[in-house]
PDB file of C-alpha atoms in Angstrom:
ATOM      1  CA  UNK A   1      46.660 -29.119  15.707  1.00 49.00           C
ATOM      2  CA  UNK A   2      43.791 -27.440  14.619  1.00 50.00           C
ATOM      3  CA  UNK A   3      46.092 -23.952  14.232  1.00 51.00           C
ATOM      4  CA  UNK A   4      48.152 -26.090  11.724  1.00 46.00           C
ATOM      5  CA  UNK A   5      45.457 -27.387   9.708  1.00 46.00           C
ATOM      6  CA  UNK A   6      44.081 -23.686   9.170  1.00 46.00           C
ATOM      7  CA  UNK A   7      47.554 -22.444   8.164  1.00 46.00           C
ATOM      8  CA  UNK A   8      47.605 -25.331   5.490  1.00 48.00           C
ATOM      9  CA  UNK A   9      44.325 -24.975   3.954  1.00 46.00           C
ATOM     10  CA  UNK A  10      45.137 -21.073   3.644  1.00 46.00           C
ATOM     11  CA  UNK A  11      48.597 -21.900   2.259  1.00 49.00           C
ATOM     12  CA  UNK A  12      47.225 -23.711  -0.515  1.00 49.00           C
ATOM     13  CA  UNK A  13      44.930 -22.095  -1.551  1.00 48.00           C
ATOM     14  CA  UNK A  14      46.964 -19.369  -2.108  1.00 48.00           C
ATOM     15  CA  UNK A  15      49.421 -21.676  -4.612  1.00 47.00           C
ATOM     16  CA  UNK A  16      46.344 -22.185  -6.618  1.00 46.00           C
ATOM     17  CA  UNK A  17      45.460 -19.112  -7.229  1.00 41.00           C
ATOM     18  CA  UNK A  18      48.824 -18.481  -8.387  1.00 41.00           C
ATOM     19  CA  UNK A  19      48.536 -21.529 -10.907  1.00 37.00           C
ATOM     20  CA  UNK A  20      45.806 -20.584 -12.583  1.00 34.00           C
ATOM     21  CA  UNK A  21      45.927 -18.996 -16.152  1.00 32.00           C
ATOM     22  CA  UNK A  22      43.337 -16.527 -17.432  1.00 31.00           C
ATOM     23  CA  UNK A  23      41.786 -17.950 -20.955  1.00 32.00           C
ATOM     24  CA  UNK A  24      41.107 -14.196 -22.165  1.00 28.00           C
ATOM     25  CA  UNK A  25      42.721 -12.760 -25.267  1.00 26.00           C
ATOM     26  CA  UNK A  26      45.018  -9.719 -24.735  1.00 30.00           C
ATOM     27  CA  UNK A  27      43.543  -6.526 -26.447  1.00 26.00           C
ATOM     28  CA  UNK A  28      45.234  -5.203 -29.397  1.00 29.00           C
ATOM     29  CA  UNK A  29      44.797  -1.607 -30.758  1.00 31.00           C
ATOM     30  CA  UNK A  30      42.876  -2.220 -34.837  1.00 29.00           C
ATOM     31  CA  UNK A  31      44.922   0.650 -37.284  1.00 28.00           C
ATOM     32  CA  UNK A  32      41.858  -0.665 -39.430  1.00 29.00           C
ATOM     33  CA  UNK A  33      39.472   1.218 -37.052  1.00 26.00           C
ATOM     34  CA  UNK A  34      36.281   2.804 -38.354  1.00 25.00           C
ATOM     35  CA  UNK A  35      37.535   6.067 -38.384  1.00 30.00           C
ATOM     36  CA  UNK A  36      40.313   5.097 -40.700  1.00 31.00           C
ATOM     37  CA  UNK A  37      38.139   2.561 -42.842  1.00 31.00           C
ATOM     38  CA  UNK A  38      35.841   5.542 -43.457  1.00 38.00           C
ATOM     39  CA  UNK A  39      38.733   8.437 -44.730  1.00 40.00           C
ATOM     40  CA  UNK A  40      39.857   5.663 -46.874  1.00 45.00           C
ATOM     41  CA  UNK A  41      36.379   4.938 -48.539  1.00 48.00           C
ATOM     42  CA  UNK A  42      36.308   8.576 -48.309  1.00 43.00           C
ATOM     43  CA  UNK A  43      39.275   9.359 -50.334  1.00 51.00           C
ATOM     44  CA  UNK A  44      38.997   6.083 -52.841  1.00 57.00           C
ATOM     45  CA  UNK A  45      35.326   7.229 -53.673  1.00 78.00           C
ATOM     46  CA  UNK A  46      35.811  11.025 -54.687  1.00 90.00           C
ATOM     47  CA  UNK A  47      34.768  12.203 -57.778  1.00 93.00           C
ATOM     48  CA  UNK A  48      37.424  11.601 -61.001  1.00 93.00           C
ATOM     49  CA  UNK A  49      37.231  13.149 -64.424  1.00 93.00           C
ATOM     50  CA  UNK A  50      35.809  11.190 -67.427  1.00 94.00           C
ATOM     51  CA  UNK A  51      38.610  10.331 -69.271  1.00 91.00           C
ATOM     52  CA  UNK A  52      36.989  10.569 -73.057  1.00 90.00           C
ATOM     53  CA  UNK A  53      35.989  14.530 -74.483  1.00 79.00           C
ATOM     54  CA  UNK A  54      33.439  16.056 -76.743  1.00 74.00           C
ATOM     55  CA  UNK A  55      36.036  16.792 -79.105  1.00 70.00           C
ATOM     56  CA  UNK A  56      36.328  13.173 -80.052  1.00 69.00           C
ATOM     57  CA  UNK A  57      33.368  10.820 -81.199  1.00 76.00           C
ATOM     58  CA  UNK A  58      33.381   9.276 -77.438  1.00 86.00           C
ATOM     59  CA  UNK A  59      30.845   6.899 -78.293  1.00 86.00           C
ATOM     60  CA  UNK A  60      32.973   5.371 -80.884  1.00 88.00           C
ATOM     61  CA  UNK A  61      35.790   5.142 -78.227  1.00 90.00           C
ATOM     62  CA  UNK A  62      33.522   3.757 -75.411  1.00 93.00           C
ATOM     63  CA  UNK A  63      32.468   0.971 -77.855  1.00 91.00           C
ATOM     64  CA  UNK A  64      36.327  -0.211 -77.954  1.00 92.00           C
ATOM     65  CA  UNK A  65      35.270  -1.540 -74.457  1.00 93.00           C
ATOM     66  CA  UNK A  66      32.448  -3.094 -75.169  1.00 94.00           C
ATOM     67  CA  UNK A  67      32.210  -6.472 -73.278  1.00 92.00           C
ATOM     68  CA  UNK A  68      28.666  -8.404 -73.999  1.00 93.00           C
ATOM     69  CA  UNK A  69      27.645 -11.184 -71.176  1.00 89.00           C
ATOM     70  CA  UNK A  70      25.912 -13.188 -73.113  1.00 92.00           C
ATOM     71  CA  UNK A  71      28.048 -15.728 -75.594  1.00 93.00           C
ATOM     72  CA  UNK A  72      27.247 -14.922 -78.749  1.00 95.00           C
ATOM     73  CA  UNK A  73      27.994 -16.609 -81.685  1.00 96.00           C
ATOM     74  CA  UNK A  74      29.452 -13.471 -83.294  1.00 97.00           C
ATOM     75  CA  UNK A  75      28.914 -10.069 -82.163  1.00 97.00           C
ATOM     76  CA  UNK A  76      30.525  -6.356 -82.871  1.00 95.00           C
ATOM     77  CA  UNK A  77      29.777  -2.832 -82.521  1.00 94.00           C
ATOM     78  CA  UNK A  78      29.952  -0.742 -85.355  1.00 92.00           C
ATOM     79  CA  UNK A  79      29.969   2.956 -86.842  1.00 90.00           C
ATOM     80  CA  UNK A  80      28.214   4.078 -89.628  1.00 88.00           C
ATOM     81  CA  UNK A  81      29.114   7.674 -91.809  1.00 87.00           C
ATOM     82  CA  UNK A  82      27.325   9.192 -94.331  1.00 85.00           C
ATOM     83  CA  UNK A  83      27.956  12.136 -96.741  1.00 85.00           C
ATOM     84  CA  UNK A  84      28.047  13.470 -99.751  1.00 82.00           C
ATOM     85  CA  UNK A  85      31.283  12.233-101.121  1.00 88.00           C
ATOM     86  CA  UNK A  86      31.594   8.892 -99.223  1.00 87.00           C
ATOM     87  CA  UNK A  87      30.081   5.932 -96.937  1.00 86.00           C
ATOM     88  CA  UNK A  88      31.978   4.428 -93.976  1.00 88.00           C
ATOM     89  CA  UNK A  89      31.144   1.383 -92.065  1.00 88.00           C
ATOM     90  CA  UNK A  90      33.871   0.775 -89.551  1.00 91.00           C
ATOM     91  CA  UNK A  91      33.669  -2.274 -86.647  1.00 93.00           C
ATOM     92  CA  UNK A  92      35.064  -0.752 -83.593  1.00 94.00           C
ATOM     93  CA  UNK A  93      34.979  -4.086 -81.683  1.00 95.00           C
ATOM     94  CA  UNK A  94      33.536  -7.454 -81.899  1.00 96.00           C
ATOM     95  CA  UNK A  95      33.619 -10.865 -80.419  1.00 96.00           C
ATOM     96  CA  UNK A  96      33.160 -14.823 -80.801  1.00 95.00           C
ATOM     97  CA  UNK A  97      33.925 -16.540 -83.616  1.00 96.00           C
ATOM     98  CA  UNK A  98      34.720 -13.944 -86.346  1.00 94.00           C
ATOM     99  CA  UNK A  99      34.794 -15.913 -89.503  1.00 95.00           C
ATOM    100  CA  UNK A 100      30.753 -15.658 -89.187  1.00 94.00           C
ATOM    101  CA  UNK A 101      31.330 -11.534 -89.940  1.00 92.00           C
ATOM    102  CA  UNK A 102      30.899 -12.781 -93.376  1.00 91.00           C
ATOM    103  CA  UNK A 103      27.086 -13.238 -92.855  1.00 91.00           C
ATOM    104  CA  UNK A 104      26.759  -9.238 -92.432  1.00 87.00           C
ATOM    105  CA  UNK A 105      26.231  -7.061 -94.380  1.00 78.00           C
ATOM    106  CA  UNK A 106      28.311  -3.529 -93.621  1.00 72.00           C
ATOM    107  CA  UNK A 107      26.072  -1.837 -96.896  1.00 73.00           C
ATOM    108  CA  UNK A 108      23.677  -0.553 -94.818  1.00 71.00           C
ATOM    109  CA  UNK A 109      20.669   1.154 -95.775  1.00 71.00           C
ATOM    110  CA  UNK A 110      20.244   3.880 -92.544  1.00 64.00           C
ATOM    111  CA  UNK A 111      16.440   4.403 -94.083  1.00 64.00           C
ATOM    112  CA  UNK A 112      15.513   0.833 -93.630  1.00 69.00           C
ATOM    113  CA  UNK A 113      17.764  -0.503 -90.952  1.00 67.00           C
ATOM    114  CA  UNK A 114      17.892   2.567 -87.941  1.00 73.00           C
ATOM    115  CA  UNK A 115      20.835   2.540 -85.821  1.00 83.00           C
ATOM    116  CA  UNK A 116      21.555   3.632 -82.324  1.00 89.00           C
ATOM    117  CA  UNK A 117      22.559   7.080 -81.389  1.00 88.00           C
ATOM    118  CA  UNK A 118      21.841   8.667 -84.494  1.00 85.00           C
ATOM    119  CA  UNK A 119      23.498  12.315 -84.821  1.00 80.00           C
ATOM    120  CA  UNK A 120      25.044  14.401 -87.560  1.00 75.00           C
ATOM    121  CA  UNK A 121      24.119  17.874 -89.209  1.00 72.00           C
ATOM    122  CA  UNK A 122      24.258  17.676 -92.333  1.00 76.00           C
ATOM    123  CA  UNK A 123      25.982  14.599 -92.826  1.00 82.00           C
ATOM    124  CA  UNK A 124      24.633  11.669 -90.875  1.00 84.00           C
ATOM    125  CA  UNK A 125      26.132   9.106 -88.275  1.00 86.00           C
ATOM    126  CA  UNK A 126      24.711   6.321 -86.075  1.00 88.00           C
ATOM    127  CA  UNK A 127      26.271   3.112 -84.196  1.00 90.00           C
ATOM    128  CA  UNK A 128      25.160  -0.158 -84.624  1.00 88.00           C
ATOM    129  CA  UNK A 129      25.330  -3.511 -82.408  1.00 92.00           C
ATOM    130  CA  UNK A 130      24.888  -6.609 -84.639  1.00 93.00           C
ATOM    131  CA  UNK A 131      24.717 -10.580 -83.166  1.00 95.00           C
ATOM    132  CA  UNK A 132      24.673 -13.435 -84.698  1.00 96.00           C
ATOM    133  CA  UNK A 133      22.513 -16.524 -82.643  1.00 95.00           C
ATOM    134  CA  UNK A 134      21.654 -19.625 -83.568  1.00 93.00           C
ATOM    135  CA  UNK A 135      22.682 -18.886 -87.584  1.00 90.00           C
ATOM    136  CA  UNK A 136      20.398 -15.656 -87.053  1.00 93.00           C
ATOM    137  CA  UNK A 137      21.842 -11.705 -87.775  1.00 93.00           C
ATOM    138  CA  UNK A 138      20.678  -9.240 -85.477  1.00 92.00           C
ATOM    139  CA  UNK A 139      20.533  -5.374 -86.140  1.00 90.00           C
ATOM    140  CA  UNK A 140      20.162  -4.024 -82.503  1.00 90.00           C
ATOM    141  CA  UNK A 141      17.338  -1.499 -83.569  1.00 84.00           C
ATOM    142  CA  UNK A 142      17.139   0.422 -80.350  1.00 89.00           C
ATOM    143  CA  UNK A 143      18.332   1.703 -77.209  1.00 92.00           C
ATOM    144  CA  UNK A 144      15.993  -0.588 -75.660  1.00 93.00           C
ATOM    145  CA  UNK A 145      17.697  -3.530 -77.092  1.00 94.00           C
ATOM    146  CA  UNK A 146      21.058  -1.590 -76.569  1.00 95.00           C
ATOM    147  CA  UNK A 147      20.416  -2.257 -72.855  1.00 95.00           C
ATOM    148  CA  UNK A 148      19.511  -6.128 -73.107  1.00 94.00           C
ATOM    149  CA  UNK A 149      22.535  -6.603 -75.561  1.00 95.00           C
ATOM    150  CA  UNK A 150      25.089  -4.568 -72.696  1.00 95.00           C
ATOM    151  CA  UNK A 151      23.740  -6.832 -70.343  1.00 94.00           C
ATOM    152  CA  UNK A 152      25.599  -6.363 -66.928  1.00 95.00           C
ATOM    153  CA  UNK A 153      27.509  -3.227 -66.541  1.00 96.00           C
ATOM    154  CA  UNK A 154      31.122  -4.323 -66.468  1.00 93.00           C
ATOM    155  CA  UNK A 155      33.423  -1.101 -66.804  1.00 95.00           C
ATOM    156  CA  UNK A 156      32.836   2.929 -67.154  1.00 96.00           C
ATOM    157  CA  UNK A 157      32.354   2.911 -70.653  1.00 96.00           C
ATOM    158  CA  UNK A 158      29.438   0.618 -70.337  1.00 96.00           C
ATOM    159  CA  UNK A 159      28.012   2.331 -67.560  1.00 97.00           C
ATOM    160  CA  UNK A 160      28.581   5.802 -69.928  1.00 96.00           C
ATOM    161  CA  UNK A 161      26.948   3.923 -72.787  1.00 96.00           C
ATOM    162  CA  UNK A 162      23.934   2.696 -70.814  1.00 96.00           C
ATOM    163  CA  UNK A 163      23.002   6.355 -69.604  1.00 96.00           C
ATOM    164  CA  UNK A 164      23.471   7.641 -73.357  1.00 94.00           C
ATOM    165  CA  UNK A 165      20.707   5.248 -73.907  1.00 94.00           C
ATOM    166  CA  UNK A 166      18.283   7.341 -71.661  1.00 95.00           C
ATOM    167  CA  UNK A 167      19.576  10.194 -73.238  1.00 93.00           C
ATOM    168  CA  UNK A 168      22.831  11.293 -70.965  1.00 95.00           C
ATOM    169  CA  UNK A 169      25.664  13.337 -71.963  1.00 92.00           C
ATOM    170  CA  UNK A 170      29.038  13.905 -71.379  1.00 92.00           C
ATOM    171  CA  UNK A 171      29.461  18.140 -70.441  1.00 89.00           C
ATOM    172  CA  UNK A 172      31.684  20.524 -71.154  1.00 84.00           C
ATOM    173  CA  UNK A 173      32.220  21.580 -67.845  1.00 83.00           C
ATOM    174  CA  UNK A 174      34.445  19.774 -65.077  1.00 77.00           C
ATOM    175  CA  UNK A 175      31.934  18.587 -62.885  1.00 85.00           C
ATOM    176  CA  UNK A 176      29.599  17.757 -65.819  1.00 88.00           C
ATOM    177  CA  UNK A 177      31.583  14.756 -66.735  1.00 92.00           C
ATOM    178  CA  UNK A 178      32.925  13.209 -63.491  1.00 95.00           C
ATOM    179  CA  UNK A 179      32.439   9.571 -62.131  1.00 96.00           C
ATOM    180  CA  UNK A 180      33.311   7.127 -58.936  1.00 96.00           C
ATOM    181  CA  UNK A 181      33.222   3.542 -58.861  1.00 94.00           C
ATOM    182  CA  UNK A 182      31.661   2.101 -55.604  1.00 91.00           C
ATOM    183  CA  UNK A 183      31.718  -1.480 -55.188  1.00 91.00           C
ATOM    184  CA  UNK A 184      30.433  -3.070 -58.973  1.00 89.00           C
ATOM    185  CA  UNK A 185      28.103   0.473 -59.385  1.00 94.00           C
ATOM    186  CA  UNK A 186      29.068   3.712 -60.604  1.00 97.00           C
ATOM    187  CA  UNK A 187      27.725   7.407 -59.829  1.00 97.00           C
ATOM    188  CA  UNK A 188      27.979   9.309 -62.994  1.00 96.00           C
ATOM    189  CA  UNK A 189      27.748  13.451 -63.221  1.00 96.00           C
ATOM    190  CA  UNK A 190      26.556  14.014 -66.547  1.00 95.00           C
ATOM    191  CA  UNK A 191      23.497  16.483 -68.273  1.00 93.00           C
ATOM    192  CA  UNK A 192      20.735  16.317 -69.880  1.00 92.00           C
ATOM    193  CA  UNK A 193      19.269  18.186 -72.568  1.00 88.00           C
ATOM    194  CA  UNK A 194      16.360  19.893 -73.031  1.00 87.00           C
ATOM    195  CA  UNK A 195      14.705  21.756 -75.645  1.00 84.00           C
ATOM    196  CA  UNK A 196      12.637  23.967 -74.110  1.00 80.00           C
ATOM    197  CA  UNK A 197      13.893  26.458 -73.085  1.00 79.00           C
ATOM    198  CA  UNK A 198      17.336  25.350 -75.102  1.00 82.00           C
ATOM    199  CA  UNK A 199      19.399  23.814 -71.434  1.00 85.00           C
ATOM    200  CA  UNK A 200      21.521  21.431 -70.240  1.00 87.00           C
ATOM    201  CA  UNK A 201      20.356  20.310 -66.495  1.00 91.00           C
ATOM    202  CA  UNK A 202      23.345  18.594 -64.038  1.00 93.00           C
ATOM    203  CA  UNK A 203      22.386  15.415 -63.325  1.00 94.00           C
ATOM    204  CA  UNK A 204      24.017  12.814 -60.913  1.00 95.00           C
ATOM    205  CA  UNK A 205      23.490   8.882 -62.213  1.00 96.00           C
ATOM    206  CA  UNK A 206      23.562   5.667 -60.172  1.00 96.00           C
ATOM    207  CA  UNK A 207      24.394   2.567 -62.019  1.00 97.00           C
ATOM    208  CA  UNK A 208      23.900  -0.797 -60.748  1.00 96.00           C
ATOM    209  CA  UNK A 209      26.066  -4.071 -61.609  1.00 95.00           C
ATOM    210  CA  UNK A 210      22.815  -5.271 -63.057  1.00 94.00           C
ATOM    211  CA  UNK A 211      21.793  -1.816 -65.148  1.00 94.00           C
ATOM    212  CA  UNK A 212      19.285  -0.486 -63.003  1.00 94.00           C
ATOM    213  CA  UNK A 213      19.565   3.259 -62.747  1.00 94.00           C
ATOM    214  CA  UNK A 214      18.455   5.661 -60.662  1.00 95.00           C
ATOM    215  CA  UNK A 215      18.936   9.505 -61.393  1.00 94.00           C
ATOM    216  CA  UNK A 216      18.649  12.816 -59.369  1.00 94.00           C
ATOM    217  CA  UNK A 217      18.747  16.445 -60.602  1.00 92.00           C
ATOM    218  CA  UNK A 218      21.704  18.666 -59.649  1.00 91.00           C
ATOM    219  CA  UNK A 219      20.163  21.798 -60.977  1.00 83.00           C
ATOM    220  CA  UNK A 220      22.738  24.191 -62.718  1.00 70.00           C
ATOM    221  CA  UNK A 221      20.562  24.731 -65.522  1.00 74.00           C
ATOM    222  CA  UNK A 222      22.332  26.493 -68.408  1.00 68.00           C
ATOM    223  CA  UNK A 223      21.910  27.546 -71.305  1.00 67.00           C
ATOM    224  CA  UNK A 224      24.782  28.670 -73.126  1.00 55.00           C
ATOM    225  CA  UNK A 225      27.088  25.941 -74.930  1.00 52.00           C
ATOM    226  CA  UNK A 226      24.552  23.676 -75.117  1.00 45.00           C
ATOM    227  CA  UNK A 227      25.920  20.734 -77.563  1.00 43.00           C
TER     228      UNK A 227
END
C-alpha cells in the first residue's frame, strides 16, 4: 500500500511539470543592433558640399530661405546696389501681411541707415532685414540684431547666414565649404579671414537649434586666393 502511494505521488508530479508553461519571451536577433545604428549615423552624417558658390551673391540666395520665428507684422530681407549709373533695392523675401510694405521706404540712404554685410569695391552693396511691430519700421542695423531677428536656426541657409554674422565664409576649396546636419544642429567647414598676414584659416562651426555656436580651428592657413 505504501509502494502504491509512492508510485502515485511520483507519477504526478511528473504530469505537472509537464503542464507548466514558461512566462519568458523568446529571444529575437535586433537587425537594428548598435553596430548597424552606428554605420548608419555614420554614413547619414558625412560631410556634403554647400550647395551655393562664390561666383554668385550667396547671401542674396541664402536670404530666399529666410524663415523668422517671431510673427511679425511685416517683415523682408532685402538687397541694396549702388553705383555710378544706377540704385537697386530688391526684396529677396518677406513675410506677414504685405500690404504694410507700403510703410518702407526702399530709397535708402546707406550713409545714414547701415546695412548688414556691407561689401563692394568700388561700387557698394549691403543687405538689409526690415520689421514692422506694433505700427513700428525696423532697419536691422547690425549683425547683432541679425542674430535676434534669425531667431532659431531652422535650415542651412540660416545656419550659413548666422556664421557670416561672426564673420564666416564660404571657400573656394572643397572642404572649405562643406556641412552635415545632426539632429536640429549643423557642423559647418567654412574660413575665416584675416588680415595679417593676408589668410584664410579652416574652420569647423557648430550650430545649435537655438544659435549658439561653438567654433574650432582646422589650421590650413593659406594665403593665396584669399577673397
Amino acid at each position: 500500500m505504501r509502494i502504491l502511494l509512492i508510485l502515485l505521488i511520483i507519477f504526478t508530479s511528473c504530469q505537472n511539470k509537464q503542464e507548466t508553461k514558461s512566462n519568458k519571451i523568446p529571444y529575437e536577433p535586433n537587425s537594428n543592433s548598435i553596430e548597424n545604428l552606428e554605420t548608419g549615423n555614420a554614413q547619414k552624417e558625412k560631410f556634403q558640399k554647400i550647395p551655393y558658390s562664390l561666383k554668385n551673391n550667396y547671401l542674396d540666395s541664402l536670404g530666399t530661405k529666410l524663415n523668422p520665428n517671431k510673427n511679425y507684422d511685416y517683415w523682408q530681407y532685402a538687397t541694396y546696389y549702388q553705383n555710378s549709373i544706377e540704385t537697386k533695392y530688391n526684396v529677396l523675401n518677406q513675410g506677414g501681411d504685405t500690404l504694410q510694405r507700403i510703410k518702407i521706404n526702399e530709397k535708402i540712404n546707406p550713409i545714414k541707415t547701415v546695412g548688414i554685410f556691407q561689401g563692394g569695391h568700388p561700387n557698394y552693396r549691403c543687405n538689409y532685414a526690415i520689421t514692422i511691430e506694433n505700427r513700428k519700421v525696423k532697419y536691422i542695423k547690425s549683425e547683432d540684431e541679425f542674430r535676434t531677428f534669425l531667431g532659431n536656426i531652422d535650415n542651412l541657409e540660416e545656419a550659413i547666414l548666422l556664421a557670416r554674422t561672426y564673420g564666416y565664409l564660404l571657400g573656394s576649396e572643397v572642404n572649405e565649404s562643406e556641412y552635415r546636419k545632426i539632429g536640429t544642429s549643423f557642423e559647418l567647414h567654412l574660413v575665416k579671414y584675416h588680415d595679417y598676414p593676408r589668410s584664410l584659416e579652416s574652420v569647423e562651426l557648430k550650430i545649435g537649434y537655438d544659435g549658439t555656436i561653438k567654433t574650432k580651428s582646422l589650421g590650413n592657413f593659406r594665403t593665396k586666393d584669399v577673397y
